[in-house]
Coordinates of C-alpha atoms in Angstrom, one line a residue:
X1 CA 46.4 -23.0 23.2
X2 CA 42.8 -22.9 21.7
X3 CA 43.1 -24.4 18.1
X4 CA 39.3 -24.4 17.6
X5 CA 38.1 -23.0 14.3
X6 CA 35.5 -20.7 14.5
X7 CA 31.9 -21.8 12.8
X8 CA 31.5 -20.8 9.2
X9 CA 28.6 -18.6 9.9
X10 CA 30.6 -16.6 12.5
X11 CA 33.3 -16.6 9.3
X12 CA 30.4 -15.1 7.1
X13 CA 29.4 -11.9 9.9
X14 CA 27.4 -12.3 12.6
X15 CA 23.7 -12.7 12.5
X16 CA 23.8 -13.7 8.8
X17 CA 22.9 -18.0 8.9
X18 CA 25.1 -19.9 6.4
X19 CA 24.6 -22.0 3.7
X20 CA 21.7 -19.4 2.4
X21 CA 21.6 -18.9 -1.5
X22 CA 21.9 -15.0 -1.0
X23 CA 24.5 -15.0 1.1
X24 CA 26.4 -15.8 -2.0
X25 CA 29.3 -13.7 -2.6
X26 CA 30.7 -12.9 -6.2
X27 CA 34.3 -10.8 -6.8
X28 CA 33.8 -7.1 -6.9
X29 CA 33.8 -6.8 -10.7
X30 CA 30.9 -9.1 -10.6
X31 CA 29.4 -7.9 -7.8
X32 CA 28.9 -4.1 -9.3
X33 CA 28.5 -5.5 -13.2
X34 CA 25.3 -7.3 -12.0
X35 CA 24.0 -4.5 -9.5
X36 CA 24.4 -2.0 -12.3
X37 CA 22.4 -4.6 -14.3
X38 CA 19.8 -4.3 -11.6
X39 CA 19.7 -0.4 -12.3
X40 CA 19.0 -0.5 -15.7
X41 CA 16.2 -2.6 -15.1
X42 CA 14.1 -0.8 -13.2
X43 CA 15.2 2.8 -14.4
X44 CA 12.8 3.6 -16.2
X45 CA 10.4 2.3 -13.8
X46 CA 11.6 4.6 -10.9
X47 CA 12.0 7.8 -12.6
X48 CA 8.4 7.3 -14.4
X49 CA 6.4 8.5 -11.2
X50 CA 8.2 11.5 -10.2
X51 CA 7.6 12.9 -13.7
X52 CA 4.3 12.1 -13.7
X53 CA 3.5 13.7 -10.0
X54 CA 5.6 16.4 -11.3
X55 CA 4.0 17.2 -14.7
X56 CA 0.8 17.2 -12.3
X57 CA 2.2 19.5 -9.7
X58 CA 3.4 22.1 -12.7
X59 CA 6.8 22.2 -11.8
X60 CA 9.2 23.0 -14.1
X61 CA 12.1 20.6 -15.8
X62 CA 14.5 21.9 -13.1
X63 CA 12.1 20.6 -10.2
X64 CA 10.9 18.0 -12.0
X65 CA 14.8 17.1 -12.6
X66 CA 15.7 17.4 -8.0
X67 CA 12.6 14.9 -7.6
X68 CA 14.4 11.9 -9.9
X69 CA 17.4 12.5 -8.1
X70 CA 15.8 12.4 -4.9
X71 CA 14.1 9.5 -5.9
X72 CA 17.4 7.7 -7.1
X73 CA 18.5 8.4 -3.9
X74 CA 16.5 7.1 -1.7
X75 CA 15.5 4.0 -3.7
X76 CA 19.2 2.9 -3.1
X77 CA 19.1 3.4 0.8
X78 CA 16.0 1.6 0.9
X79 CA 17.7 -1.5 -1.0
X80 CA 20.6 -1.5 1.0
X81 CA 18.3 -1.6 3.8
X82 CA 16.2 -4.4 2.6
X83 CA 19.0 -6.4 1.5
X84 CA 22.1 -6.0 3.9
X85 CA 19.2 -5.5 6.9
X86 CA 19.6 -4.1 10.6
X87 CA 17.7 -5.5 13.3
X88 CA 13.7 -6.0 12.9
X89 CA 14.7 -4.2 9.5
X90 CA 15.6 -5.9 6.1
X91 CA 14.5 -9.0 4.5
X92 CA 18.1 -9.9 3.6
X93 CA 16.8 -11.1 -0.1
X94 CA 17.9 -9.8 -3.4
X95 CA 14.9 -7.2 -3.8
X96 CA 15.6 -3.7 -5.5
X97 CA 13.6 -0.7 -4.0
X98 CA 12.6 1.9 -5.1
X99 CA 8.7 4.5 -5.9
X100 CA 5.7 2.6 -5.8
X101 CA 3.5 2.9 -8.8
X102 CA 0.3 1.8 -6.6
X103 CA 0.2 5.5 -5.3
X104 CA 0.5 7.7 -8.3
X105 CA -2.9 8.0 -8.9
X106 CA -3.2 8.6 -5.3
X107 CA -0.8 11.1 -5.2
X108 CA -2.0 12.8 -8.1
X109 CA -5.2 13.5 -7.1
X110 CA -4.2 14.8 -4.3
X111 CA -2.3 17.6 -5.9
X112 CA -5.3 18.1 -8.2
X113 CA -7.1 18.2 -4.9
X114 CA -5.6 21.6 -4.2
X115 CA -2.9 20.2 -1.6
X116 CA 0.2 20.5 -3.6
X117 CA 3.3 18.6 -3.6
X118 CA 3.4 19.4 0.7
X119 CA 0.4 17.7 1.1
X120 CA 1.5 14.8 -0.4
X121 CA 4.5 14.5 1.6
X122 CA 2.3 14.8 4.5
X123 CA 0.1 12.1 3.5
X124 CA 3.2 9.6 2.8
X125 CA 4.7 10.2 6.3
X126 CA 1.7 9.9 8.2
X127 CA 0.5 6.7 6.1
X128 CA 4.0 4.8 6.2
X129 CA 4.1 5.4 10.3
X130 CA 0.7 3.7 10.3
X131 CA 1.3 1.0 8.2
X132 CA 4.9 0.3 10.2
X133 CA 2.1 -0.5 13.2
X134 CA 0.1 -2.7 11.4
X135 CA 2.8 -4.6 9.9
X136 CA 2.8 -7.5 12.0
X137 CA -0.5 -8.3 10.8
X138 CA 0.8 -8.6 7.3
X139 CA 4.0 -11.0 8.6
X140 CA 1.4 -13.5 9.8
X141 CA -0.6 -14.3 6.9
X142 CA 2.4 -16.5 5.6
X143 CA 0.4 -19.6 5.8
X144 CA -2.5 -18.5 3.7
X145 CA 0.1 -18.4 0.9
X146 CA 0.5 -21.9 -0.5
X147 CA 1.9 -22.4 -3.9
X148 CA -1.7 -21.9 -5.1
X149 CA -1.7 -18.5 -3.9
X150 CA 2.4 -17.8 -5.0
X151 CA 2.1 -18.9 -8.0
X152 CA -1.1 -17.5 -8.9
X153 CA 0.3 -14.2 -7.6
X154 CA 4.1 -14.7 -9.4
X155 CA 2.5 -15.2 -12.5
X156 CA 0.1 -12.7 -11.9
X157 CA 3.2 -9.9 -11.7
X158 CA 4.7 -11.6 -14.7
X159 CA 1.9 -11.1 -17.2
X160 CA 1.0 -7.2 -15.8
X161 CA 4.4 -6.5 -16.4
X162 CA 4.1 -6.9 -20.3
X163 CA 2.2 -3.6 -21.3
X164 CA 4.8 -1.5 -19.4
X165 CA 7.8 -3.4 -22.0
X166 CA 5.2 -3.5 -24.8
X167 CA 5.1 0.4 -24.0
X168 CA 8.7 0.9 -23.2
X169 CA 9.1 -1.0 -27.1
X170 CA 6.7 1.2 -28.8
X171 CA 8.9 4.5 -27.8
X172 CA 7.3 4.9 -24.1
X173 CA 5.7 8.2 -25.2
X174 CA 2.3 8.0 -26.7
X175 CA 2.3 11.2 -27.5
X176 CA 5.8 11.3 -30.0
X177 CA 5.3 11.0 -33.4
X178 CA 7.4 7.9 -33.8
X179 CA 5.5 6.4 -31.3
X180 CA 5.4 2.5 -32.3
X181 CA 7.1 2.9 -35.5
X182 CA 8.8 0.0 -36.8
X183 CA 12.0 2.1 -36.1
X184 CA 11.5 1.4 -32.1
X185 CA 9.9 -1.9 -32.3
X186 CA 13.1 -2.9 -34.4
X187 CA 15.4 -1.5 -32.0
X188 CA 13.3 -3.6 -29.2
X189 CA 13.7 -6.6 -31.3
X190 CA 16.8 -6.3 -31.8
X191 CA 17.2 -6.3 -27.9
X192 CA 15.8 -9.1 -27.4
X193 CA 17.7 -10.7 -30.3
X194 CA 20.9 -9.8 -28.5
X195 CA 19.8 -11.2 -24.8
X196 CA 18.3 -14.6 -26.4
X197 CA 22.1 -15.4 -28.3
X198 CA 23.8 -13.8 -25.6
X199 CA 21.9 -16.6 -23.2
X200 CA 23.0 -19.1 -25.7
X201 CA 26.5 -18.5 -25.6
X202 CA 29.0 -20.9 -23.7
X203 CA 30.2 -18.8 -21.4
X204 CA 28.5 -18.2 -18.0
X205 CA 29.8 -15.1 -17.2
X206 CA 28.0 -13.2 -20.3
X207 CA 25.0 -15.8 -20.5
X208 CA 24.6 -14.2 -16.9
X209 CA 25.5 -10.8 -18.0
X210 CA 23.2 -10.7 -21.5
X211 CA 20.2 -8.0 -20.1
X212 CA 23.4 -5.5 -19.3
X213 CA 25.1 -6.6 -22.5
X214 CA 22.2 -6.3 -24.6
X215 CA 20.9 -3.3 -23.6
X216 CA 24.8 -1.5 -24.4
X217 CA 24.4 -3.1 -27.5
X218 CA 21.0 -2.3 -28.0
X219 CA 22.1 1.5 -27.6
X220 CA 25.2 1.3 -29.7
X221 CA 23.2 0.1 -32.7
X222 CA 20.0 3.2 -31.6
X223 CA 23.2 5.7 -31.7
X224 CA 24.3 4.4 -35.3
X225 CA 20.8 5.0 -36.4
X226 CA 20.5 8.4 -34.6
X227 CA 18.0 6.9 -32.3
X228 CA 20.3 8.0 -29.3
X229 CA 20.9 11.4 -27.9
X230 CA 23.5 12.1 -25.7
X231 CA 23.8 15.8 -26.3
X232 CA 21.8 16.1 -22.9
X233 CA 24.4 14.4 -20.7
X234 CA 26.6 17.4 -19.8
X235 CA 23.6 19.8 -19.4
X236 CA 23.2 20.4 -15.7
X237 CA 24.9 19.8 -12.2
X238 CA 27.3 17.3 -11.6
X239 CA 27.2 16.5 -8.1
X240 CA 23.7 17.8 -6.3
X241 CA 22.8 16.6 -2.5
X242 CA 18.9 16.1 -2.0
X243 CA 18.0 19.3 -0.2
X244 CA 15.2 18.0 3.0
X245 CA 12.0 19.6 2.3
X246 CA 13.0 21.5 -0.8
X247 CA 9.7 22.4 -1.6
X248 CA 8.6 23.7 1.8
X249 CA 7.5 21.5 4.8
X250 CA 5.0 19.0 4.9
X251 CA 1.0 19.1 5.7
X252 CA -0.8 17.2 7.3
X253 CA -4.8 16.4 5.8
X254 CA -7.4 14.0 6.7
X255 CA -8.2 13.3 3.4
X256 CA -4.7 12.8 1.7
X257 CA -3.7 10.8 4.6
X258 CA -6.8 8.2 4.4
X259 CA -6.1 7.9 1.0
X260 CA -2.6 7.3 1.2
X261 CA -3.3 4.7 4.0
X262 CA -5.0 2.5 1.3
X263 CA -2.2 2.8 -1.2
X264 CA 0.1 1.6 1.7
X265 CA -2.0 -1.3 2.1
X266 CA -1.6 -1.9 -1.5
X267 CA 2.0 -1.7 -1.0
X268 CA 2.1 -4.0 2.2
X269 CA 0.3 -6.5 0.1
X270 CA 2.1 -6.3 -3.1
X271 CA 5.8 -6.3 -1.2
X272 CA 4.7 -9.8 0.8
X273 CA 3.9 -10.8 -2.6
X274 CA 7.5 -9.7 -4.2
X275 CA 9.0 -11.4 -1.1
X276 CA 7.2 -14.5 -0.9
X277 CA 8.0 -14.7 -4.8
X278 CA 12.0 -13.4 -4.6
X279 CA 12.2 -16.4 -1.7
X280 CA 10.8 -18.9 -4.4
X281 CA 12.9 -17.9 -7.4
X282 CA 16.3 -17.7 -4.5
X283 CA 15.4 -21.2 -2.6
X284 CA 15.2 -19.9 0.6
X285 CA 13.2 -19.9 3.4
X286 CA 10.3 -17.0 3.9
X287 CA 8.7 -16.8 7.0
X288 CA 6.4 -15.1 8.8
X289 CA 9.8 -12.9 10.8
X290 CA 11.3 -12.3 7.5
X291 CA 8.2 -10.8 5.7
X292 CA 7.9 -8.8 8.8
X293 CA 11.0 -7.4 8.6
X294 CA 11.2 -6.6 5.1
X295 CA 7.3 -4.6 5.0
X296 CA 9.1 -2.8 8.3
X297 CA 12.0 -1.5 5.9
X298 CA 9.6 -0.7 3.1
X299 CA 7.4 1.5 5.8
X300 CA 10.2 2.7 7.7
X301 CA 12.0 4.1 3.8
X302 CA 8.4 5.2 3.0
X303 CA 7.8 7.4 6.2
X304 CA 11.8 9.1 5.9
X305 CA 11.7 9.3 1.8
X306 CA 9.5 12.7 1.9
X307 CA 12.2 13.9 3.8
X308 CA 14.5 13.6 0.6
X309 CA 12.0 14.7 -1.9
X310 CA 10.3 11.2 -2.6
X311 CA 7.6 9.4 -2.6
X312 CA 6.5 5.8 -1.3
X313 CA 8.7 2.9 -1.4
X314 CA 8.3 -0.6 -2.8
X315 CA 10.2 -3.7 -4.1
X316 CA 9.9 -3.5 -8.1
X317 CA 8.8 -6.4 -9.3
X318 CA 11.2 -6.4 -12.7
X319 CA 14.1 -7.3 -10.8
X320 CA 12.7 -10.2 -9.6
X321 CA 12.8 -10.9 -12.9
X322 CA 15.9 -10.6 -13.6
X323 CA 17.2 -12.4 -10.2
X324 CA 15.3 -15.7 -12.1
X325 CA 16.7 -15.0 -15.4
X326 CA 20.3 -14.7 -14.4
X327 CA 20.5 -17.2 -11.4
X328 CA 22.5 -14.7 -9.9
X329 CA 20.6 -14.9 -5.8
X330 CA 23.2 -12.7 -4.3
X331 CA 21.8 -9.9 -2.1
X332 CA 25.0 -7.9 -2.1
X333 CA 24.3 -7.5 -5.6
X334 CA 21.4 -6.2 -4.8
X335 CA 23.4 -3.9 -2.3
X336 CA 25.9 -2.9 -4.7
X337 CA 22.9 -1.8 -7.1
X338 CA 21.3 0.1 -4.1
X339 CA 24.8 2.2 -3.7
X340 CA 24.9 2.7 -7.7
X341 CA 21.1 4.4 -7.1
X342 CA 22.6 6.6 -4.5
X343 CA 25.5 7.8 -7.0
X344 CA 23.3 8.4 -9.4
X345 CA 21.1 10.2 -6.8
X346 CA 24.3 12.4 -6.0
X347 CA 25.8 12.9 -9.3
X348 CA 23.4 13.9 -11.6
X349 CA 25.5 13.4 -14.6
X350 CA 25.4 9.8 -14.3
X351 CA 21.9 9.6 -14.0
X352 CA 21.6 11.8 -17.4
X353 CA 23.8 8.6 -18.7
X354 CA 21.3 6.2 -18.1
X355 CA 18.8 8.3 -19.1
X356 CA 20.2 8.2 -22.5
X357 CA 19.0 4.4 -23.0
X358 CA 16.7 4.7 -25.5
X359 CA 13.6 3.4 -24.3
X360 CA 13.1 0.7 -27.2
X361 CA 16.0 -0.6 -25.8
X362 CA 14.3 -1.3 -22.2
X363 CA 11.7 -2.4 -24.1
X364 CA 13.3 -5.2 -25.8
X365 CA 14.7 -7.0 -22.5
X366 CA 11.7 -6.2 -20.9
X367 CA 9.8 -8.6 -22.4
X368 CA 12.6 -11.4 -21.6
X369 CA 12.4 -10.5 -18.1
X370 CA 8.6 -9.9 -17.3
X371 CA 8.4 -13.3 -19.5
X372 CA 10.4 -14.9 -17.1
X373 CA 8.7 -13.8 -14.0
X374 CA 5.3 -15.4 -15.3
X375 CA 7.6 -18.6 -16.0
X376 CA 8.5 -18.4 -12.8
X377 CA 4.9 -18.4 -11.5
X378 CA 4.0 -21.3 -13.6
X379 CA 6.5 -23.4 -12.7
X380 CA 5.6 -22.6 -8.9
X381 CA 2.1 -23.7 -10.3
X382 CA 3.1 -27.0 -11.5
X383 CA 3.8 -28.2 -7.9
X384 CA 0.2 -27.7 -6.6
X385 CA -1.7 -30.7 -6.3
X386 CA -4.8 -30.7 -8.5
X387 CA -6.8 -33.5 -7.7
X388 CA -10.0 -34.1 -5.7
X389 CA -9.6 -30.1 -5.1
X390 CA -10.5 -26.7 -6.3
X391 CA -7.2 -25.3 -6.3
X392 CA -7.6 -25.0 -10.1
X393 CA -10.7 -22.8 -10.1
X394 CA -8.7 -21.1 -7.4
X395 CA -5.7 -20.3 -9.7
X396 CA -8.1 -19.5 -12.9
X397 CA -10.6 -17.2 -10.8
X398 CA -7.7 -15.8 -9.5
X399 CA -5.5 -15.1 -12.6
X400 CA -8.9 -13.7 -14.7
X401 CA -9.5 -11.0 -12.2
X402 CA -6.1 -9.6 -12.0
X403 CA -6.2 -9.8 -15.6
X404 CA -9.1 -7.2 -15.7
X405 CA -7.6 -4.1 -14.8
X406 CA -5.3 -4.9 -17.6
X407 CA -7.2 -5.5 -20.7
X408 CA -9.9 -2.7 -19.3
X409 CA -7.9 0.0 -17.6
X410 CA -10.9 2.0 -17.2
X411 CA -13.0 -1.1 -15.6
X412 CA -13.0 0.3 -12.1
X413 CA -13.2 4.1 -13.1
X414 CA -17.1 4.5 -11.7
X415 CA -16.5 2.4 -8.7
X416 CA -15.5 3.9 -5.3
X417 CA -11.8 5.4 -5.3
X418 CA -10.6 3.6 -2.5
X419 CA -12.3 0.6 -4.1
X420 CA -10.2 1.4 -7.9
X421 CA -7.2 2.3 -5.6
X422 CA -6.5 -1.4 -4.3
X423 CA -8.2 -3.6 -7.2
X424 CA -6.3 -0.8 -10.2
X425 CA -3.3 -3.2 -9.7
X426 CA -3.7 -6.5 -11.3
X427 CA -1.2 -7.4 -8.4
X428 CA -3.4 -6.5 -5.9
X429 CA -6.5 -7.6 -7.4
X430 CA -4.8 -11.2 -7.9
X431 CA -3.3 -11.6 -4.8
X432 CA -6.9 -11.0 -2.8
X433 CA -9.1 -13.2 -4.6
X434 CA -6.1 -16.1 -4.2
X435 CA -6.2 -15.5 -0.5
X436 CA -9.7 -15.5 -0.7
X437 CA -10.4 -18.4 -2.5
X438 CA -8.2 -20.3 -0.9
X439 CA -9.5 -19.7 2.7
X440 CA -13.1 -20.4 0.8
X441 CA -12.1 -23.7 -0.5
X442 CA -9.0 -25.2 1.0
X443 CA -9.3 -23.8 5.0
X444 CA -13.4 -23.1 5.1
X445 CA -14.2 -27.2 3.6
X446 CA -17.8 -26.9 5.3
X447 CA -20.6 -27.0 2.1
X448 CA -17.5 -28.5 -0.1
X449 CA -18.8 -30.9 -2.7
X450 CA -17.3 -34.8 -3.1
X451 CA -18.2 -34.0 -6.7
X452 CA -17.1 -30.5 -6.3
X453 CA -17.2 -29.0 -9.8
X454 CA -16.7 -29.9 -13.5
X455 CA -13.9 -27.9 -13.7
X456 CA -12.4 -30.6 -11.4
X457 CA -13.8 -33.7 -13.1
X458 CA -11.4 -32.0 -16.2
X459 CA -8.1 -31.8 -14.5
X460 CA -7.4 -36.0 -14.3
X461 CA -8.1 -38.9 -15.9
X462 CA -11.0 -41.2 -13.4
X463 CA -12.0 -44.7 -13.5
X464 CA -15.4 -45.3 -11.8
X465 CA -15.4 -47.5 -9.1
X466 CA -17.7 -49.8 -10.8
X467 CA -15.8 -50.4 -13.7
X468 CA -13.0 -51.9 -12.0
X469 CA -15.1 -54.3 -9.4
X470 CA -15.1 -57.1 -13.1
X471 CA -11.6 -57.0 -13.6
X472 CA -9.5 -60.2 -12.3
X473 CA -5.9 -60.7 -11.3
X474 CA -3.7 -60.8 -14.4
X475 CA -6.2 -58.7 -16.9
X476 CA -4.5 -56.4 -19.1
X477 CA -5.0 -54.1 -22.5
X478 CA -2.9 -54.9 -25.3
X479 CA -3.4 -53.1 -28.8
X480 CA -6.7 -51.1 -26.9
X481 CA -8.2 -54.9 -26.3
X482 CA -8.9 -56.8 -23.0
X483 CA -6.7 -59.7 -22.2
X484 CA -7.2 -62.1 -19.6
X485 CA -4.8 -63.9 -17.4
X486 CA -4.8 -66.8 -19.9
X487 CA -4.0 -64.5 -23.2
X488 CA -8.0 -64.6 -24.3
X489 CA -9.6 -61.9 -25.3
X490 CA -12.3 -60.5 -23.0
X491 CA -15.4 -58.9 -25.2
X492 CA -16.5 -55.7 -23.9
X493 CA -19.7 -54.2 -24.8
X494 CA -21.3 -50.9 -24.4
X495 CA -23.7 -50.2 -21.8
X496 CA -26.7 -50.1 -23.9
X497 CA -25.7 -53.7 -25.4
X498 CA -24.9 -54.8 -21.8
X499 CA -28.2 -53.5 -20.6
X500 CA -30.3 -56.1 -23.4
X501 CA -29.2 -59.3 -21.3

């Protein structure tokens, strides 16, 4: 009789290595209280572009309404895929997906363009299947990311982040009357409030749980006020499958599809970014395999999402976020957020529920959570080594150009389009000149200066050579004076006083 026990990773499912942080598995309750966390995080993120490409299109609130549903929809199958993974599929990390805000513009002009909403379907399909090619270009530029470059880039998501909460605080619509009132800064205030005591208190459980708790609260307190409305909620469907191709079948155009191709690159580079960073934040080990296989989900969602009514599919930075402000690194609950998304992609109704949050609301533990992703950056920073190198010029070069697009949004707006495309996104604009600068200084060290810069000279304290060759065995400082082996005082003069003998 075979009393063997079988390995703990076969215990765990096959193909899935043990002892990983995301591997984690928390009790059902848990499981779906956090993934619904993870939904109400990037809500308002992933319904914002298919308004916006709707509005542009002209379609009406009905239309409008089948594309956010669609896009619930397949944002959840694309996180179950990235996070439970298949085969050359998946980066099995804790990464919500869901529409891409790099292509909006994109996509926009190309309804403008005279394509219509077909066109841009067209242009996603073909794009995505190129970039699924050229992805395993992408998986091998895993060494030219070094702390300098993650953190740069981390911190760098963290701080582009802030004028989406600052937005989502000031009522979300520029165009409402009560837009940045002290009504909805309050409420986002009051958010936050709730999240910082709720991180305070004792107990793990809510200390884990305060964006979800907060943002109930949050809404409790906007309904009291009559900043709430929930008279919308039973308006409409309740259960509605995404019909394929509801607005007509795809074209195909030269120009929408060339386009599109440089918004994918965007998205290949801002994904290996997200990755890279979720692998940081978890513990865990990112490779060049598992990059791969998590840009060949993100293509493979992208090319079958226009199928469903959607758009191009990304991982959202914001729940990175939360994954380092909760500690909670499970990917199933992840997973268990991605089958939320396709609920709420079925069932209307549910989705009009979260769409009651008031926005203030999102606002509030926004800025807690895009905070935290630039803390999580910095702290990635504090490991790079500094000295005799030009890694901090790197990280300040680095950070102030991905910074541009963000206090000028209209910087780029006579340059090129394919040119504004990529360097729009402070993301993407960050991410570049850290790979760049880094192969400059760190990988191309031909022309590199001993005394390379005086940015350099200011990151550590140094002691010339010459002024140590005097000192004997036993010398020391007390009280700011020299004292010699003996316990005499050595005189020290200045150099102009040393230069009369």
């Amino acid at each position: 009789m075979n009393t063997k026990k079988k390995p703990a990773a076969a215990a765990a499912g096959a193909g899935t290595p043990a002892g990983r942080p995301e591997d984690q598995r928390l009790s059902l309750g848990s499981t779906f209280a956090y993934g619904f966390q993870h939904v109400l995080t990037m809500y308002g993120g992933i319904i914002a572009p298919p308004l916006i490409i709707g509005a542009a299109a002209g379609m009406s609130s009905q239309d409008i309404g089948l594309l956010i549903a669609a896009c619930l929809f397949v944002g959840g199958l694309a996180t179950i895929l990235q996070t439970v993974g298949i085969p050359f599929f998946g980066s099995q990390l804790p990464l919500v997906q869901g529409v891409s805000f790099a292509g909006v513009s994109t996509m926009v002009a190309i309804v403008h363009g005279g394509g219509g909403i077909q066109a841009v379907f067209g242009s996603v399909i073909a794009a995505s299947l190129i970039g699924l090619l050229i992805t395993p270009l992408f998986s091998k530029i895993i060494r030219f990311f070094p702390p300098v470059v993650t953190g740069t880039v981390i911190t760098t998501i963290g701080l582009t982040l802030m004028p989406v909460a600052a937005n989502w605080a000031m009522g979300g619509n520029n165009k409402a009357d009560n837009y940045g009132s002290m009504a909805n800064i309050g409420l986002a205030a009051a958010t936050m409030a709730i999240v910082l005591l709720l991180s305070k208190v004792g107990s793990a459980a809510i200390s884990r749980l305060s964006i979800l708790l907060a943002m109930v609260l949050g809404t409790g307190i906007a309904f009291a006020f009559g900043m709430a409305d929930f008279s919308k909620v039973g308006q409409g469907e309740i259960v509605a499958f995404p019909t394929p191709f509801a607005f007509g079948p795809p074209t195909f155009e030269i120009a929408a599809i060339i386009s599109m191709l440089i918004v994918i690159l965007v998205t290949l580079t801002e994904t290996s970014a997200d990755i890279i960073a979720v692998g940081e934040i978890v513990g865990t080990k990112v490779d060049s395999k598992r990059i791969g296989n998590g840009l060949r989900a993100d293509m493979l969602s992208s090319a079958i999402s226009p199928l469903f009514n959607s758009f191009t599919q990304s991982a959202f930075a914001q729940n990175v976020g939360l994954v380092a402000i909760t500690g909670v690194k499970s990917r199933f609950v992840v997973s268990a957020g991605g089958l939320i998304l396709v609920i709420l992609g079925l069932l209307p109704v549910l989705g009009r529920v979260v769409a009651a949050v008031p926005t203030p609301v999102l606002g509030g533990a926004g800025v807690v959570l895009f905070g935290t992703v630039a803390a999580s950056g910095i702290r990635t920073l504090s490991k790079v080594e500094y000295r005799n190198n030009m890694n901090l010029i790197v990280v300040a070069a680095s950070i102030g150009f991905g910074m541009i697009p963000i206090a000028a949004p209209a910087f780029y707006d006579h340059f090129p389009s394919w040119f504004g495309t990529i360097f729009h996104s402070g993301i993407s604009s960050a991410a570049v000149m850290a790979i760049l600068l880094n192969l400059l200084f760190n990988h191309f060290k031909a022309g590199n200066s001993d005394n390379q810069s005086v940015f350099v000279a200011g990151t550590e304290r140094v002691v010339q050579e010459q002024d140590i060759k005097c000192l004997m065995d036993g010398d020391r400082f007390e009280n700011g004076k020299l004292i010699d082996c003996d316990g005499k005082e050595v005189r020290i003069e200045s150099a102009e006083k040393a230069s009369e003998h």
